[in-house]
Short mmCIF file of C-alpha atoms and ligand atoms in Angstrom, two decimals:
data_model
loop_
_atom_site.label_atom_id
_atom_site.label_comp_id
_atom_site.label_asym_id
_atom_site.label_seq_id
_atom_site.Cartn_x
_atom_site.Cartn_y
_atom_site.Cartn_z
CA MET A 1 57.02 40.19 -14.61
CA SER A 2 54.14 38.99 -12.47
CA GLY A 3 55.01 37.43 -9.16
CA MET A 4 51.50 36.17 -8.56
CA LYS A 5 50.93 32.65 -7.29
CA PHE A 6 47.72 30.78 -8.05
CA PRO A 7 45.18 30.29 -6.68
CA ILE A 8 45.00 33.78 -5.23
CA TYR A 9 43.84 33.24 -1.65
CA MET A 10 40.95 35.49 -0.59
CA ASP A 11 39.30 33.20 1.95
CA ASN A 12 41.07 34.44 5.10
CA HIS A 13 37.89 34.25 7.22
CA ALA A 14 37.94 30.46 6.70
CA THR A 15 41.56 30.18 7.76
CA THR A 16 44.74 32.19 7.38
CA PRO A 17 48.10 30.86 6.20
CA LEU A 18 50.65 30.31 8.95
CA ASP A 19 53.14 33.18 9.12
CA ALA A 20 56.67 31.86 8.48
CA ARG A 21 57.93 33.66 11.62
CA GLY A 22 55.53 31.59 13.75
CA PHE A 23 56.49 28.41 11.92
CA GLU A 24 60.18 29.04 12.66
CA GLU A 25 59.47 29.28 16.40
CA MET A 26 57.36 26.12 16.31
CA LEU A 27 59.96 23.88 14.66
CA PRO A 28 62.13 23.08 17.72
CA CYS A 29 59.00 21.96 19.61
CA PHE A 30 58.56 19.12 17.10
CA LYS A 31 62.17 18.08 17.41
CA GLU A 32 64.54 18.52 20.35
CA ASP A 33 62.13 20.50 22.57
CA PHE A 34 59.36 17.91 22.60
CA GLY A 35 58.72 17.94 26.34
CA ASN A 36 55.36 17.87 28.12
CA ALA A 37 54.77 21.26 29.74
CA ALA A 38 53.36 19.45 32.79
CA SER A 39 56.52 17.40 33.42
CA ARG A 40 57.87 18.74 36.71
CA PHE A 41 61.15 16.90 37.15
CA HIS A 42 63.32 17.47 34.10
CA LEU A 43 64.72 20.04 31.76
CA LEU A 44 62.52 19.14 28.77
CA GLY A 45 59.39 19.71 30.82
CA TRP A 46 60.66 23.02 32.16
CA ARG A 47 61.65 24.19 28.70
CA ALA A 48 58.21 23.38 27.31
CA GLU A 49 56.54 25.14 30.22
CA GLU A 50 58.71 28.19 29.69
CA LYS A 51 57.67 28.37 26.02
CA VAL A 52 53.99 28.01 26.94
CA GLU A 53 54.22 30.78 29.53
CA LYS A 54 55.99 33.07 27.07
CA ALA A 55 53.13 32.51 24.61
CA ARG A 56 50.55 33.13 27.35
CA ALA A 57 52.21 36.46 28.14
CA ARG A 58 52.20 37.52 24.49
CA ILE A 59 48.50 36.77 24.15
CA ALA A 60 47.68 38.52 27.43
CA SER A 61 49.57 41.58 26.29
CA LEU A 62 47.62 41.68 22.99
CA ILE A 63 44.23 41.85 24.77
CA GLY A 64 45.21 43.69 27.96
CA SER A 65 44.63 40.82 30.38
CA ALA A 66 46.71 39.13 33.07
CA GLU A 67 48.64 36.02 32.05
CA ASN A 68 46.66 33.72 34.32
CA GLU A 69 43.42 34.78 32.61
CA ILE A 70 44.33 32.97 29.36
CA ILE A 71 43.21 29.34 28.94
CA PHE A 72 44.52 27.37 25.95
CA THR A 73 41.97 25.31 24.02
CA SER A 74 41.82 23.54 20.65
CA GLY A 75 40.23 26.56 18.95
CA ALA A 76 37.35 28.97 19.06
CA THR A 77 34.70 26.26 18.73
CA GLU A 78 35.89 24.77 22.00
CA SER A 79 36.33 28.19 23.60
CA ASN A 80 32.74 29.16 22.73
CA ASN A 81 31.46 25.84 24.12
CA LEU A 82 33.52 26.22 27.30
CA ALA A 83 32.45 29.83 27.87
CA ILE A 84 28.73 29.34 27.27
CA LYS A 85 28.17 25.86 28.73
CA GLY A 86 30.70 26.63 31.47
CA VAL A 87 28.74 29.67 32.65
CA ALA A 88 25.32 28.09 32.12
CA TRP A 89 26.14 25.02 34.21
CA LYS A 90 28.01 26.94 36.91
CA TYR A 91 25.46 29.72 37.45
CA ARG A 92 22.33 27.63 37.02
CA GLU A 93 20.95 28.49 40.48
CA ARG A 94 21.28 32.19 39.73
CA GLY A 95 19.26 31.99 36.51
CA ASN A 96 18.68 30.16 33.24
CA HIS A 97 18.41 32.93 30.66
CA ILE A 98 21.03 33.62 27.95
CA ILE A 99 21.08 36.41 25.36
CA THR A 100 22.77 35.97 21.98
CA CYS A 101 22.16 36.97 18.37
CA VAL A 102 20.87 35.27 15.19
CA THR A 103 24.07 36.04 13.23
CA GLU A 104 26.50 34.36 15.66
CA HIS A 105 28.84 31.56 14.56
CA LYS A 106 27.36 28.03 14.59
CA SER A 107 29.56 27.10 17.54
CA VAL A 108 27.63 29.67 19.62
CA LEU A 109 24.17 29.03 18.15
CA ASP A 110 24.34 25.24 18.32
CA THR A 111 25.70 25.40 21.88
CA CYS A 112 22.71 27.56 22.83
CA ARG A 113 20.33 25.08 21.14
CA VAL A 114 21.76 22.26 23.25
CA LEU A 115 21.31 24.36 26.41
CA GLU A 116 17.68 25.05 25.45
CA LYS A 117 17.12 21.28 25.46
CA GLN A 118 18.56 21.27 29.00
CA GLY A 119 16.02 23.81 30.23
CA PHE A 120 17.82 27.09 29.56
CA GLU A 121 15.99 29.95 27.86
CA VAL A 122 17.76 31.74 25.04
CA THR A 123 16.90 35.09 23.44
CA TYR A 124 18.22 35.32 19.88
CA LEU A 125 18.40 39.05 19.16
CA PRO A 126 17.63 40.10 15.56
CA VAL A 127 19.80 42.43 13.47
CA ASP A 128 18.74 45.16 11.05
CA SER A 129 19.21 45.09 7.27
CA LYS A 130 22.86 46.15 7.72
CA GLY A 131 23.56 43.38 10.24
CA LEU A 132 23.66 45.77 13.20
CA LEU A 133 22.31 45.16 16.70
CA ASN A 134 19.91 47.54 18.45
CA LEU A 135 21.47 48.33 21.84
CA ASP A 136 18.08 49.23 23.36
CA GLN A 137 17.00 45.72 22.46
CA VAL A 138 20.08 44.30 24.16
CA ARG A 139 19.20 46.33 27.28
CA SER A 140 15.49 45.48 27.32
CA SER A 141 16.06 41.76 26.77
CA ILE A 142 17.91 41.48 30.11
CA ARG A 143 15.75 39.90 32.81
CA GLY A 144 16.17 39.05 36.48
CA ASN A 145 17.25 35.54 35.54
CA THR A 146 19.72 36.47 32.78
CA ILE A 147 23.16 34.99 33.47
CA LEU A 148 25.01 35.52 30.18
CA ILE A 149 25.19 37.79 27.14
CA SER A 150 27.16 36.26 24.25
CA LEU A 151 27.66 38.58 21.27
CA MET A 152 30.45 38.36 18.71
CA ALA A 153 32.95 41.14 18.03
CA ALA A 154 33.08 40.68 14.24
CA ASN A 155 30.91 38.55 12.01
CA ASN A 156 32.63 35.85 9.97
CA GLU A 157 30.43 36.26 6.88
CA ILE A 158 29.69 39.95 6.51
CA GLY A 159 32.47 41.35 8.72
CA VAL A 160 30.04 43.58 10.63
CA LEU A 161 31.32 44.79 14.03
CA HIS A 162 29.18 44.86 17.16
CA PRO A 163 29.83 47.70 19.67
CA ILE A 164 31.59 45.48 22.19
CA GLY A 165 32.52 48.31 24.59
CA GLU A 166 28.89 49.51 24.76
CA ILE A 167 27.60 45.98 25.29
CA GLY A 168 30.22 45.50 28.01
CA LYS A 169 28.86 48.56 29.83
CA ILE A 170 25.27 47.35 29.55
CA ALA A 171 26.23 43.91 30.87
CA LYS A 172 28.29 45.33 33.75
CA HIS A 173 25.47 47.70 34.73
CA ALA A 174 23.03 44.78 34.84
CA GLY A 175 25.46 42.44 36.61
CA VAL A 176 25.37 39.94 33.75
CA ILE A 177 28.42 38.03 32.48
CA PHE A 178 29.55 39.13 29.01
CA HIS A 179 31.17 36.72 26.55
CA THR A 180 32.38 37.74 23.09
CA ASP A 181 33.59 35.61 20.21
CA ALA A 182 36.46 37.75 18.90
CA THR A 183 37.85 35.11 16.51
CA GLN A 184 37.55 37.27 13.39
CA ALA A 185 38.30 40.58 15.10
CA LEU A 186 41.64 40.15 16.86
CA ALA A 187 43.90 40.30 13.80
CA GLU A 188 42.55 43.69 12.69
CA ILE A 189 40.73 45.38 15.59
CA ALA A 190 42.20 46.50 18.93
CA ILE A 191 40.36 44.77 21.77
CA HIS A 192 41.14 45.51 25.39
CA VAL A 193 39.22 43.31 27.83
CA GLU A 194 39.46 45.77 30.76
CA GLU A 195 38.44 48.86 28.81
CA MET A 196 35.62 47.03 27.09
CA GLY A 197 34.18 45.25 30.11
CA ILE A 198 34.62 41.79 28.60
CA ASP A 199 34.37 38.83 31.02
CA LEU A 200 35.04 35.98 28.60
CA MET A 201 36.54 36.11 25.12
CA SER A 202 37.11 33.37 22.53
CA PHE A 203 39.82 33.41 19.88
CA SER A 204 41.62 31.07 17.51
CA ALA A 205 45.20 30.97 16.22
CA HIS A 206 44.41 29.91 12.65
CA LYS A 207 42.29 33.02 12.05
CA MET A 208 45.29 35.25 12.85
CA TYR A 209 48.18 33.63 10.96
CA GLY A 210 48.91 31.04 13.64
CA PRO A 211 48.53 27.25 13.36
CA LYS A 212 45.28 25.24 13.32
CA GLY A 213 44.07 23.28 16.34
CA VAL A 214 44.89 25.85 19.00
CA GLY A 215 42.90 28.71 20.45
CA GLY A 216 42.17 30.41 23.70
CA LEU A 217 39.60 31.67 26.11
CA TYR A 218 40.09 34.77 28.23
CA VAL A 219 38.47 34.28 31.65
CA ARG A 220 38.21 37.32 33.95
CA ARG A 221 39.70 36.78 37.42
CA HIS A 222 38.78 40.03 39.21
CA ASN A 223 35.76 42.37 39.37
CA PRO A 224 34.14 39.91 39.19
CA ARG A 225 35.87 36.53 39.17
CA ILE A 226 34.15 34.38 36.52
CA LYS A 227 33.72 30.71 37.35
CA LEU A 228 33.24 28.00 34.76
CA MET A 229 32.25 24.35 34.79
CA PRO A 230 34.93 22.60 32.68
CA LEU A 231 33.90 20.53 29.65
CA LEU A 232 36.69 17.98 30.20
CA ASP A 233 37.63 16.19 33.40
CA GLY A 234 41.18 15.00 33.89
CA GLY A 235 44.60 16.21 34.96
CA GLY A 236 43.42 19.70 35.87
CA HIS A 237 45.60 21.57 33.35
CA GLU A 238 44.93 25.22 32.60
CA TYR A 239 43.82 26.18 36.13
CA GLY A 240 41.44 23.21 36.16
CA LEU A 241 39.40 24.58 33.27
CA ARG A 242 40.82 22.53 30.41
CA SER A 243 42.42 19.18 31.15
CA GLY A 244 44.68 17.58 28.57
CA THR A 245 48.34 17.75 27.60
CA LEU A 246 49.10 21.13 26.09
CA ASN A 247 49.70 21.51 22.35
CA VAL A 248 53.11 23.11 22.87
CA PRO A 249 54.08 23.72 19.19
CA GLY A 250 50.62 25.14 18.48
CA ILE A 251 50.72 27.38 21.52
CA VAL A 252 54.18 28.66 20.59
CA GLY A 253 52.99 29.49 17.05
CA PHE A 254 49.90 31.16 18.52
CA GLY A 255 52.02 33.30 20.84
CA LYS A 256 54.26 34.44 17.99
CA ALA A 257 51.16 35.21 15.87
CA CYS A 258 49.86 37.46 18.66
CA GLU A 259 53.17 39.26 18.97
CA ILE A 260 53.20 39.97 15.23
CA VAL A 261 49.59 41.20 15.27
CA CYS A 262 50.42 43.45 18.21
CA ALA A 263 53.31 45.07 16.33
CA GLU A 264 51.75 45.32 12.88
CA ARG A 265 47.98 45.57 13.32
CA THR A 266 47.45 49.32 12.96
CA GLU A 267 49.40 49.61 9.70
CA GLU A 268 48.07 46.33 8.38
CA ALA A 269 44.44 47.29 8.99
CA LYS A 270 44.98 50.47 6.91
CA ARG A 271 46.56 48.48 4.10
CA LEU A 272 43.73 45.94 4.11
CA LEU A 273 41.08 48.66 4.07
CA SER A 274 42.64 50.26 1.02
CA LEU A 275 42.81 46.87 -0.75
CA ARG A 276 39.19 46.13 0.19
CA GLU A 277 38.00 49.48 -1.12
CA ARG A 278 39.96 48.99 -4.33
CA LEU A 279 38.25 45.61 -4.75
CA ARG A 280 34.78 46.95 -3.94
CA LYS A 281 35.06 49.94 -6.26
CA GLY A 282 36.57 47.84 -9.05
CA LEU A 283 33.69 45.36 -8.92
CA MET A 284 31.03 48.07 -8.64
CA ASN A 285 32.49 50.05 -11.54
CA GLY A 286 32.77 46.99 -13.74
CA LEU A 287 29.31 45.54 -13.15
CA THR A 288 25.69 46.62 -12.74
CA GLU A 289 23.36 45.14 -10.09
CA VAL A 290 25.93 44.21 -7.48
CA TYR A 291 25.15 44.83 -3.81
CA VAL A 292 27.28 44.91 -0.66
CA ASN A 293 25.80 42.92 2.23
CA GLY A 294 26.24 44.37 5.72
CA ASP A 295 27.17 47.83 6.96
CA LEU A 296 30.18 49.29 5.14
CA GLU A 297 31.42 51.51 8.01
CA LYS A 298 31.09 49.23 11.05
CA ARG A 299 32.98 46.47 9.37
CA LEU A 300 36.28 44.58 9.37
CA PRO A 301 38.72 46.28 6.98
CA ASN A 302 39.36 43.00 5.13
CA ASN A 303 35.79 41.81 4.49
CA LEU A 304 33.66 42.25 1.40
CA ASN A 305 30.42 40.31 1.01
CA MET A 306 28.69 40.97 -2.27
CA SER A 307 25.66 39.77 -4.21
CA PHE A 308 25.94 39.50 -8.01
CA ALA A 309 22.34 39.50 -9.24
CA TYR A 310 21.29 36.88 -11.82
CA ILE A 311 24.16 34.47 -11.29
CA GLU A 312 24.65 31.52 -8.91
CA ALA A 313 27.54 32.07 -6.49
CA GLU A 314 28.46 28.38 -6.86
CA SER A 315 28.77 28.68 -10.65
CA LEU A 316 30.82 31.84 -10.27
CA LEU A 317 33.23 30.26 -7.78
CA MET A 318 33.52 27.09 -9.87
CA GLY A 319 34.29 29.24 -12.90
CA VAL A 320 37.30 30.86 -11.22
CA ARG A 321 38.36 28.03 -8.87
CA ASP A 322 41.78 27.44 -10.45
CA GLU A 323 42.70 31.08 -10.06
CA ILE A 324 40.90 32.44 -6.96
CA ALA A 325 40.01 30.80 -3.61
CA LEU A 326 36.75 32.29 -2.29
CA SER A 327 33.67 31.34 -0.28
CA SER A 328 29.97 31.71 -0.88
CA GLY A 329 27.97 32.35 2.29
CA ALA A 330 29.41 30.64 5.36
CA ALA A 331 32.22 28.20 4.65
CA CYS A 332 30.81 25.55 6.97
CA MET A 333 27.45 25.70 5.17
CA SER A 334 28.96 25.27 1.72
CA ALA A 335 28.02 21.61 1.54
CA LEU A 336 24.35 22.60 1.76
CA VAL A 337 22.45 24.51 -0.92
CA GLU A 338 20.68 26.55 1.79
CA PRO A 339 21.49 30.23 1.49
CA SER A 340 23.38 31.68 4.44
CA TYR A 341 21.39 32.19 7.65
CA VAL A 342 23.33 35.42 8.25
CA LEU A 343 22.18 36.94 4.96
CA LYS A 344 18.64 35.71 5.71
CA ALA A 345 18.77 37.50 9.06
CA LEU A 346 19.59 40.74 7.24
CA GLY A 347 16.52 40.22 5.07
CA VAL A 348 18.55 39.70 1.87
CA PRO A 349 16.01 38.19 -0.57
CA GLU A 350 16.62 34.51 -1.29
CA ARG A 351 17.24 35.16 -5.01
CA LEU A 352 20.10 37.52 -4.08
CA ALA A 353 21.43 35.47 -1.16
CA HIS A 354 22.17 32.68 -3.68
CA THR A 355 24.41 35.05 -5.61
CA SER A 356 26.58 36.14 -2.67
CA VAL A 357 30.33 35.80 -2.50
CA ARG A 358 32.57 36.45 0.52
CA PHE A 359 35.96 38.02 -0.17
CA SER A 360 38.23 38.03 2.88
CA LEU A 361 41.59 39.66 2.33
CA GLY A 362 44.69 38.90 4.34
CA ARG A 363 48.29 39.70 5.18
CA PHE A 364 49.71 38.19 2.01
CA ASN A 365 47.35 39.72 -0.56
CA THR A 366 48.75 42.37 -2.90
CA GLU A 367 47.30 45.16 -5.03
CA GLU A 368 48.25 43.18 -8.12
CA GLU A 369 46.15 40.25 -6.86
CA VAL A 370 43.19 42.52 -6.14
CA ASP A 371 43.35 43.90 -9.69
CA TYR A 372 43.49 40.39 -11.11
CA VAL A 373 40.48 39.34 -9.03
CA ILE A 374 38.48 42.38 -10.20
CA ARG A 375 39.20 41.62 -13.87
CA ARG A 376 38.51 37.93 -13.55
CA MET A 377 35.28 38.32 -11.53
CA VAL A 378 33.90 41.01 -13.83
CA ASP A 379 34.56 38.81 -16.88
CA GLU A 380 33.07 35.73 -15.25
CA VAL A 381 29.93 37.48 -14.01
CA ARG A 382 29.38 38.99 -17.47
CA ARG A 383 29.87 35.60 -19.12
CA LEU A 384 27.40 33.90 -16.75
CA ARG A 385 24.87 36.67 -17.14
CA ASP A 386 25.11 36.54 -20.93
CA ALA A 387 24.34 32.82 -20.75
CA SER A 388 21.40 33.35 -18.38
CA PRO A 389 17.89 33.33 -19.88
CA ILE A 390 16.56 35.21 -16.83
CA TYR A 391 19.08 38.00 -17.27
CA GLU A 392 18.22 38.15 -20.97
CA MET A 393 14.51 38.50 -20.14
CA VAL A 394 15.05 41.19 -17.52
CA LYS A 395 17.30 43.13 -19.87
CA GLN A 396 14.61 43.09 -22.56
CA GLU A 397 11.87 44.16 -20.15
CA THR A 398 13.77 47.10 -18.73
CA GLY A 399 15.76 47.69 -21.90
CA PRO A 400 18.52 50.24 -22.19
CA PRO A 401 17.90 53.47 -20.27
CA VAL A 402 15.41 55.61 -22.29
CA PRO A 403 15.17 59.38 -21.97
CA PRO A 404 11.81 60.55 -20.55
CA HIS A 405 9.34 60.88 -23.45
CA PRO A 406 6.41 63.21 -22.80
CA HIS A 407 3.19 62.37 -24.70
C1 LIG B 501 36.36 30.21 12.65
C2 LIG B 501 35.44 30.73 13.69
C3 LIG B 501 35.12 29.98 14.82
C4 LIG B 501 35.65 28.57 15.02
O1 LIG B 501 37.01 28.58 15.23
P1 LIG B 501 37.86 27.21 15.24
O2 LIG B 501 39.14 27.60 15.86
O3 LIG B 501 38.00 26.84 13.80
O4 LIG B 501 37.10 26.23 16.02
C5 LIG B 501 34.30 30.54 15.77
N1 LIG B 501 33.81 31.78 15.63
C6 LIG B 501 34.08 32.54 14.54
C7 LIG B 501 33.50 33.91 14.44
C8 LIG B 501 34.89 32.04 13.55
O5 LIG B 501 35.14 32.78 12.47
#
C-alpha cells in the first residue's frame, strides 16, 4: 500500500514545511503566552522574553556564536538588506566599494543596485560554467576603499557552495567585513562563524523547517566589532539594530527548528544526498540529452538543477502539477518568461536554460516519492518530446547511432 500524499513536494528551496515539533512549541505563544517580550513589569512579558532568549541561545549554538550576536528579523530578505545597507551607510567614510557575485539572491543584488544609485561602487564577480567563484578574483578585486564582501554560502537555484572559510580568510587578511547569505546552507551544511571568519550572516526560519516571517542576522561583536546603521528607527529592540515588537511565536518556532537541525543535520544530509543521487541517476538513465547545471561535488546534498533538452520547463511542470510541486529557474522569477539569471551567468545556452527544472529535496521526502518522480518525469519528457516538431527534426538529422562505415 502506498502512503504517498500528493502533490509530492520537491520545492524545498522555495520554502520548507514547518516541522510539527516546532509547531507544538509555538502554539502556547498564540494562546496563553501572548505577552510582549519587551514588557518589563509582568509575568507575561517575562515569559515571552524567556522564550525569545531560549531561541536565541539555540540559534547561537547552531552557528557557534554568542547569544547577543543574533538579531531577529522578518527573514533573510531583511537580514541581507540590514547587513549590506547597514555596513555601507555606517562605514561610508572608510570607503564606498562592495564586492558581491552575479549569482547572489535578488535581495542581495537589488540592495547593491540601490546602493550604486547612492554613490557606492559594486563589483559583481563572475562565476565559471559550474557556478564556482575564482578565489584569486575575489582577492584581486579588493581595493583600498573596499568595505564589504557579500558572498552566499549556497546558491538557491543550483545549490552550488562557495568556499566560505577561504573567503573569510581573504576578507580578514584584507581587513574587509565579510557577509554571507547562508539561508539555503544552514539546514544541511555545518557553518561556524568563528572558524570561518564570518562577520555577518543572514538566515531564514522557513528555509529550515521553521515558520515564515522570521529570520536572523548574525552580527560579530569582537575581533572586530561590526557596527550597522539600522533600517528601522523606533523602540530600539534587538540591541538597537531592529526596532519593532518581536514575533515571539515565530522566534520560538525558529529556535526549535535550529535545535532539530543541530541534532539531525549530519545524518539528514547523508540521507538527502542518497535521495538526490537516486533521482539524478534515475533521470539520466531514463532520458537522453539531460544536463545537470552547476558543480556536482561542491553542492548542497538536496539540490538537483537539470535541463531537459527540447522541452519547455513550464510545459513540463504544468504537465505534472497535480502530482509534483517543482520550480523552473528561480521561484521569484517564475512570473517572467526570462530564463534564470543564474543559469545565464553559468553560460547555459538560452535554449537549454528554458528547459531547466529545480528539484529541491527535503526532510519529508521518501525513496518511494523519488521513484515516483523519476517515472513521472521520464514519461512526461518523452511525451513532450514526441509531440515536438523540433525534436522530431533533430532525431531525423542525427538518426539512430550508425556504426562507422568506411568507403
Ligand atoms: C529564500 C532566500 C532568501 C529570502 O529569504 P526570506 O526569508 O524569504 O526573505 C534570501 N536568500 C536566499 C539564498 C534564499 O534562498
